Tab-separated table of C-alpha atoms in Angstrom:
chain	number	residue	atom	x	y	z
A	22	MET	CA	188.062	39.965	13.373
A	23	GLY	CA	186.971	43.588	13.208
A	24	LYS	CA	186.997	44.181	16.970
A	25	THR	CA	188.555	47.404	18.203
A	26	LYS	CA	191.540	47.759	20.518
A	27	GLU	CA	189.203	48.788	23.329
A	28	GLN	CA	187.138	45.612	22.867
A	29	ILE	CA	190.271	43.434	22.934
A	30	ILE	CA	191.523	45.145	26.112
A	31	ALA	CA	188.091	44.704	27.723
A	32	GLU	CA	188.162	40.990	26.878
A	33	PHE	CA	191.819	40.094	27.565
A	34	GLY	CA	192.962	42.823	29.978
A	35	LYS	CA	195.822	45.318	30.032
A	36	ASN	CA	198.642	42.764	30.414
A	37	TYR	CA	199.921	43.036	26.862
A	38	LEU	CA	203.042	44.163	25.033
A	39	ASP	CA	202.270	46.759	22.357
A	40	ALA	CA	204.643	46.849	19.382
A	41	ASP	CA	204.017	48.060	15.821
A	42	ASP	CA	200.198	48.114	16.139
A	43	THR	CA	200.243	44.562	17.519
A	44	PHE	CA	199.237	43.398	20.998
A	45	TYR	CA	201.057	40.365	22.395
A	46	TYR	CA	199.369	38.462	25.218
A	47	THR	CA	201.155	35.601	26.973
A	48	LEU	CA	198.751	32.749	27.656
A	49	ASN	CA	199.209	29.679	29.869
A	50	MET	CA	202.506	31.083	31.133
A	51	THR	CA	204.538	28.655	33.195
A	52	TRP	CA	208.191	28.678	34.180
A	53	PHE	CA	210.623	30.643	31.936
A	54	THR	CA	209.433	30.509	28.304
A	55	LYS	CA	206.729	27.879	28.255
A	56	GLY	CA	203.249	28.789	27.158
A	57	LYS	CA	201.744	30.495	24.129
A	58	THR	CA	201.603	34.037	22.865
A	59	LEU	CA	198.495	35.477	21.269
A	60	SER	CA	199.418	38.067	18.630
A	61	ILE	CA	196.670	40.502	17.598
A	62	LYS	CA	197.538	42.879	14.745
A	63	PHE	CA	195.467	46.010	14.107
A	64	ASN	CA	194.935	47.976	10.907
A	65	HIS	CA	195.119	51.763	10.534
A	66	LEU	CA	191.538	52.053	11.877
A	67	GLU	CA	192.609	50.230	15.082
A	68	LYS	CA	190.459	47.209	14.239
A	69	VAL	CA	191.693	43.610	14.392
A	70	GLU	CA	193.326	42.642	11.110
A	71	GLU	CA	195.120	39.394	11.980
A	72	ILE	CA	195.300	36.954	14.897
A	73	ASP	CA	198.049	34.393	15.453
A	74	LEU	CA	198.788	31.957	18.265
A	75	MET	CA	202.493	31.243	18.668
A	76	LYS	CA	204.051	28.539	20.798
A	77	ASN	CA	206.832	30.050	22.890
A	78	ASP	CA	210.138	28.458	21.960
A	79	SER	CA	212.929	28.314	24.524
A	80	SER	CA	215.454	27.579	21.745
A	81	ALA	CA	214.793	31.042	20.271
A	82	ILE	CA	215.525	32.599	23.671
A	83	SER	CA	218.689	30.483	23.931
A	84	ARG	CA	219.917	31.793	20.549
A	85	VAL	CA	219.367	35.397	21.635
A	86	ILE	CA	221.313	34.833	24.868
A	87	ALA	CA	224.140	33.084	22.978
A	88	ASN	CA	224.341	35.991	20.502
A	89	LEU	CA	224.484	38.463	23.384
A	90	PHE	CA	227.359	36.587	25.021
A	91	ASP	CA	229.222	36.431	21.693
A	92	PHE	CA	228.756	40.191	21.255
A	93	LEU	CA	230.036	40.891	24.775
A	94	ARG	CA	232.994	38.535	24.385
A	95	LEU	CA	234.054	40.220	21.118
A	96	ASN	CA	233.591	43.801	22.325
A	97	ILE	CA	234.940	43.711	25.875
A	98	LYS	CA	238.658	43.408	26.512
A	99	PHE	CA	239.647	41.504	29.648
C-alpha cells in the first residue's frame, strides 16, 4: 500500500488495463479466461489505495456473450 503508479509499473510492467484509476494485470493467464486478475486501485494522489486478486470466471464471460447474442437477435431483422 502507498506505492505510486510508477513503482507498480516498474514492478509489474506495462501490460495492464487502465480504467477508472485502477490497473488490471492478468496473472497466470492460460487458455481463454483462466487465470487471475490483480486489481490495483489508486487514490487521487496516484498512490495505491486498494489491492484485490480476482479469479477469472468463464461463466461471467459466457453471460456477456449470451447477452450480446440476445441483443443482436432482438435488434436485427432477418
